[in-house]
CSV table of C-alpha atoms in Angstrom, one decimal:
chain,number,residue,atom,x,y,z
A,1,UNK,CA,268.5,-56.9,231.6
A,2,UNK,CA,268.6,-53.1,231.7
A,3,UNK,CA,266.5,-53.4,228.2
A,4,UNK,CA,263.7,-55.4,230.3
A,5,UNK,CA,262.9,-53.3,233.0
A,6,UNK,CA,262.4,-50.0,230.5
A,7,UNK,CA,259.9,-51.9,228.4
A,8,UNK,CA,258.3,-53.1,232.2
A,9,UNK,CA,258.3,-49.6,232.8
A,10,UNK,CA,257.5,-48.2,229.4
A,11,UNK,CA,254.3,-50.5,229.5
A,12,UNK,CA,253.2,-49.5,233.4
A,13,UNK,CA,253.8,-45.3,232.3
A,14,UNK,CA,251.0,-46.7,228.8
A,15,UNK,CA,248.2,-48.3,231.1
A,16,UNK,CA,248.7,-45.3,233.6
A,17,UNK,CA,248.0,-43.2,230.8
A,18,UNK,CA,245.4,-45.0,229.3
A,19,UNK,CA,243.6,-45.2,232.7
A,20,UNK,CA,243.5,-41.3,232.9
A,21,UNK,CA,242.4,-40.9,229.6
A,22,UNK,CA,239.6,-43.6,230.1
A,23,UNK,CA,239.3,-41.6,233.5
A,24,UNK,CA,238.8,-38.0,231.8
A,25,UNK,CA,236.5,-39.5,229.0
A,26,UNK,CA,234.0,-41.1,231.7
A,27,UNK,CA,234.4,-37.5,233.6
A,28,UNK,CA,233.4,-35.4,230.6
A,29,UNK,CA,230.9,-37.6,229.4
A,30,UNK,CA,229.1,-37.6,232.8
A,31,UNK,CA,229.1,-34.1,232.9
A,32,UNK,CA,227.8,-33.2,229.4
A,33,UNK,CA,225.5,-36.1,229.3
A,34,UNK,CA,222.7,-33.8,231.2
A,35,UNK,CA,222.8,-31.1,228.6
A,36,UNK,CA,221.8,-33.6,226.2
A,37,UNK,CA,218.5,-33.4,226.7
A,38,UNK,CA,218.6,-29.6,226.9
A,39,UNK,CA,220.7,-29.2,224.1
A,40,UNK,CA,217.5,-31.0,221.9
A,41,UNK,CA,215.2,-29.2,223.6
A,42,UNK,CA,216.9,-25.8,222.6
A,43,UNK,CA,217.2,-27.3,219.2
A,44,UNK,CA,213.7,-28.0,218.9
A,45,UNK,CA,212.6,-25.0,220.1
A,46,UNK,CA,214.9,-23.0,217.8
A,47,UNK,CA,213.0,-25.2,214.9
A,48,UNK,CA,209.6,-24.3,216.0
A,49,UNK,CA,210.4,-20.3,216.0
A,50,UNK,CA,212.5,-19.9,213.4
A,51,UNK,CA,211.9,-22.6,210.5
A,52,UNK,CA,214.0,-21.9,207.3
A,53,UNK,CA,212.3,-22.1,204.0
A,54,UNK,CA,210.5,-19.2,201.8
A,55,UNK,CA,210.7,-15.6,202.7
A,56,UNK,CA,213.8,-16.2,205.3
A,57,UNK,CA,217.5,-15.4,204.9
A,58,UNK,CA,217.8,-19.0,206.5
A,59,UNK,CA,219.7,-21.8,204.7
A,60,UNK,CA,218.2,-24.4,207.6
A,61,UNK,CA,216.5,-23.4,211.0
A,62,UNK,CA,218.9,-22.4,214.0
A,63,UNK,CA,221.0,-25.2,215.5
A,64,UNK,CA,222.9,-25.5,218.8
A,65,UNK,CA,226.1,-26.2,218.3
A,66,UNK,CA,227.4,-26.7,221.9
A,67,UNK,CA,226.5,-25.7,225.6
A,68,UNK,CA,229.5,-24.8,226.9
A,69,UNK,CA,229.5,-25.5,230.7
A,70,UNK,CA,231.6,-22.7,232.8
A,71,UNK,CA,232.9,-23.4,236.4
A,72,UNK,CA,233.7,-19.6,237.0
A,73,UNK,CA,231.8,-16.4,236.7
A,74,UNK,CA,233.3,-12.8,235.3
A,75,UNK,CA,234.6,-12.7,238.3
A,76,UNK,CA,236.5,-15.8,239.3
A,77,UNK,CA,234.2,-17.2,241.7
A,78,UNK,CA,232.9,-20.6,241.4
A,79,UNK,CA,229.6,-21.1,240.3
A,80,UNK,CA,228.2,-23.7,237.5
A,81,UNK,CA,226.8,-21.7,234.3
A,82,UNK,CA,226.1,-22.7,230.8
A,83,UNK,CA,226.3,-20.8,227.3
A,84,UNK,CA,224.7,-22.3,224.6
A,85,UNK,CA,226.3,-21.6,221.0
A,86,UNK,CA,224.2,-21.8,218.5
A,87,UNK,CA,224.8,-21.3,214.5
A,88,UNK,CA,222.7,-19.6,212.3
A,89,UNK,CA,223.5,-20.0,208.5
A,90,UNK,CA,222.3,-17.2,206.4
A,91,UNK,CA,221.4,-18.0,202.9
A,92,UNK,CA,223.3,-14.5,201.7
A,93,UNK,CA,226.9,-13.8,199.9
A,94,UNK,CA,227.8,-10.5,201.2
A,95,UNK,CA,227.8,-9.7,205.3
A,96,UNK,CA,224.0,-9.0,206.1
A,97,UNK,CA,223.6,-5.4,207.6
A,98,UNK,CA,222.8,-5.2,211.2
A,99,UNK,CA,219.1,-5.1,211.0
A,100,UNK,CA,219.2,-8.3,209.9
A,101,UNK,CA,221.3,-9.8,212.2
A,102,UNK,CA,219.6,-8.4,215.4
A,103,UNK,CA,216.6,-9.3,213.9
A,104,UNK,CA,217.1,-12.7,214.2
A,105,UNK,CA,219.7,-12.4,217.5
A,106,UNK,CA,216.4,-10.9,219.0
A,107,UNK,CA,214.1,-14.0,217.5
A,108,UNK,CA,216.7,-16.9,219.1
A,109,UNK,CA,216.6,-15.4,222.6
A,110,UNK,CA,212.7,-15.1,222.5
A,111,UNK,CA,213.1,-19.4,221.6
A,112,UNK,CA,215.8,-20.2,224.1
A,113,UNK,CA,215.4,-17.8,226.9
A,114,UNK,CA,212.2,-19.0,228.8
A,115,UNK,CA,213.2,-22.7,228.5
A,116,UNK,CA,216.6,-21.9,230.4
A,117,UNK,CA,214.6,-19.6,232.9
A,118,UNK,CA,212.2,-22.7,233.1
A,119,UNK,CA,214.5,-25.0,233.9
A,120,UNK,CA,216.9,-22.8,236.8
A,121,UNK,CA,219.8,-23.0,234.2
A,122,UNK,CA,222.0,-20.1,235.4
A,123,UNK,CA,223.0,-18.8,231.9
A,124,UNK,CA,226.8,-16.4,231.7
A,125,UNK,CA,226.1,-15.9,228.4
A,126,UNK,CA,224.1,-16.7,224.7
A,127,UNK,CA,227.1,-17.0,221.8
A,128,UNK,CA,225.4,-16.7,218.9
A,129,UNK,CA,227.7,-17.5,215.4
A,130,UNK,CA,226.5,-16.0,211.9
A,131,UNK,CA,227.8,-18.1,208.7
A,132,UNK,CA,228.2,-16.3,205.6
A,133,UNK,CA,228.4,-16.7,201.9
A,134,UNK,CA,229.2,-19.7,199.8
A,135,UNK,CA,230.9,-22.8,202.2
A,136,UNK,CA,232.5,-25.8,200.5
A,137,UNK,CA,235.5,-27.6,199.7
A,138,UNK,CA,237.6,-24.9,198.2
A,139,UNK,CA,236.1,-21.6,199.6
A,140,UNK,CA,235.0,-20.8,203.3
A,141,UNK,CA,232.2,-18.6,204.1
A,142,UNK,CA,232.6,-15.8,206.5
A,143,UNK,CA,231.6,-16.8,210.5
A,144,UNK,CA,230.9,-14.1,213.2
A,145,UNK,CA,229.4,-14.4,216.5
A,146,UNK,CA,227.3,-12.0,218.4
A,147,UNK,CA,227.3,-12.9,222.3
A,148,UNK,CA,224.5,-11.5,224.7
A,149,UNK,CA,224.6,-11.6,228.4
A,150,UNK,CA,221.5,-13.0,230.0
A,151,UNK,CA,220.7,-9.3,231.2
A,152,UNK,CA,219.9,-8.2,227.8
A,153,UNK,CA,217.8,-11.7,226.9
A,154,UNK,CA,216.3,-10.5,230.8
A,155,UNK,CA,214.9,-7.2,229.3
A,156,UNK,CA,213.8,-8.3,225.9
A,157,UNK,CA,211.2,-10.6,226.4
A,158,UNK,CA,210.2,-8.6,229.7
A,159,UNK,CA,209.9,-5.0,228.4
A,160,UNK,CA,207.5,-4.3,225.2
A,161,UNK,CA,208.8,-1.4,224.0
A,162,UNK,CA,212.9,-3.2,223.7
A,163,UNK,CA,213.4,-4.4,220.7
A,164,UNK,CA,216.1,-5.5,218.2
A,165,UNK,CA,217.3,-2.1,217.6
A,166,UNK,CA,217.5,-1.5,221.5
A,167,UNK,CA,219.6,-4.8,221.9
A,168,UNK,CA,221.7,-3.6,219.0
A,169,UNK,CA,222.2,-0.6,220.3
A,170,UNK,CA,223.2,-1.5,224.4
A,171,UNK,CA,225.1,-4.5,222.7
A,172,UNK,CA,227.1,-2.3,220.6
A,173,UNK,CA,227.7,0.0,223.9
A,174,UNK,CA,228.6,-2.4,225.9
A,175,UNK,CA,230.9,-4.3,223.3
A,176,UNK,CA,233.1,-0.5,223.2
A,177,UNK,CA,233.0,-0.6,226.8
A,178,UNK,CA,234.8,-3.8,226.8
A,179,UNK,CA,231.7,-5.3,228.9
A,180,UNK,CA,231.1,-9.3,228.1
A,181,UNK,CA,228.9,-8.3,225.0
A,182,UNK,CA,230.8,-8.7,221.5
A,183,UNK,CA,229.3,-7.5,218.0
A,184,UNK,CA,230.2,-9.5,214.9
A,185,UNK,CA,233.5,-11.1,216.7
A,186,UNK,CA,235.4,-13.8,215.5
A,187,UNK,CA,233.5,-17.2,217.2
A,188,UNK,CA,235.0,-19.0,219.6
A,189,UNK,CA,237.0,-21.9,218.9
């Protein structure tokens, strides 16, 4: 009799659980499902600006990986933001130098930027990951990620005279002063 009533309640405590995973699957799903059609849009954009092919350092054009959807700002108050991640794969062995990098940092936020202004989409943040050298079964290429707050994708494309090497630069500033800018940090899991 005792047996009985723990596999009565053994079975209850499984559909309970099944019910909130079914629960947090429908709950996730509903809230990614509208950054679908922005995460193709980004990607497509991303394809148009920066195709890969002869005289790049691209193995294949920029991809989105993810848009990451925050519920808090840098300051703990609730607001909705996204942060797209997106993956460039460099066609080169050794680290690229900076000039590089930035070069094509710059060329992603010129894609991605307007369409987010276009559509409202408040942004806390562009994570950018580099991957590096030979990637296969046995050896793993290097990954790093760049991440630019929407204030420095703000001034890019709206003053002429900043550039790559002016994003470099206030990245790499901000980065030491432990603002929300990183330089060639490990990516995010």
């Amino acid at each position: 009799m005792v047996d009985g009533g723990l596999e009565v309640e053994a079975f209850v405590l499984a559909g309970i659980a099944a019910l909130v995973l079914i629960g947090a699957a429908v709950w996730y799903r509903g809230r990614s499902a509208p950054f679908d059609e922005l995460e193709a849009t980004l990607e497509s954009r991303l394809e148009e600006a920066l195709p890969a092919g002869r005289g790049t350092h691209l193995e294949r054009p920029p991809r989105v990986r993810r848009i990451d959807v925050l519920d808090r700002d840098e300051r703990g108050e609730r607001s909705t933001a996204v942060a797209p991640v997106v993956r460039i794969d460099l066609e080169t062995a050794d680290t690229p130098g900076s000039e590089l990098v930035f070069d094509y940092v710059a060329a992603v936020l010129e894609a991605l930027h307007p369409e987010l202004e276009d559509r409202e989409a408040s942004v806390a943040r562009y994570d950018l990951e580099f991957a590096v050298g030979p990637d296969g079964l046995l050896v793993e290429g290097e990954r790093r990620r760049v991440t630019v707050p929407p204030a420095f994708a703000d001034r890019l494309l709206e003053e002429e005279t900043y550039r790559a090497f002016d994003l470099r630069r206030d990245l790499e500033r901000d980065d030491e002063a432990n603002g929300t800018a990183t330089v060639w940090g490990e990516p995010r899991r």
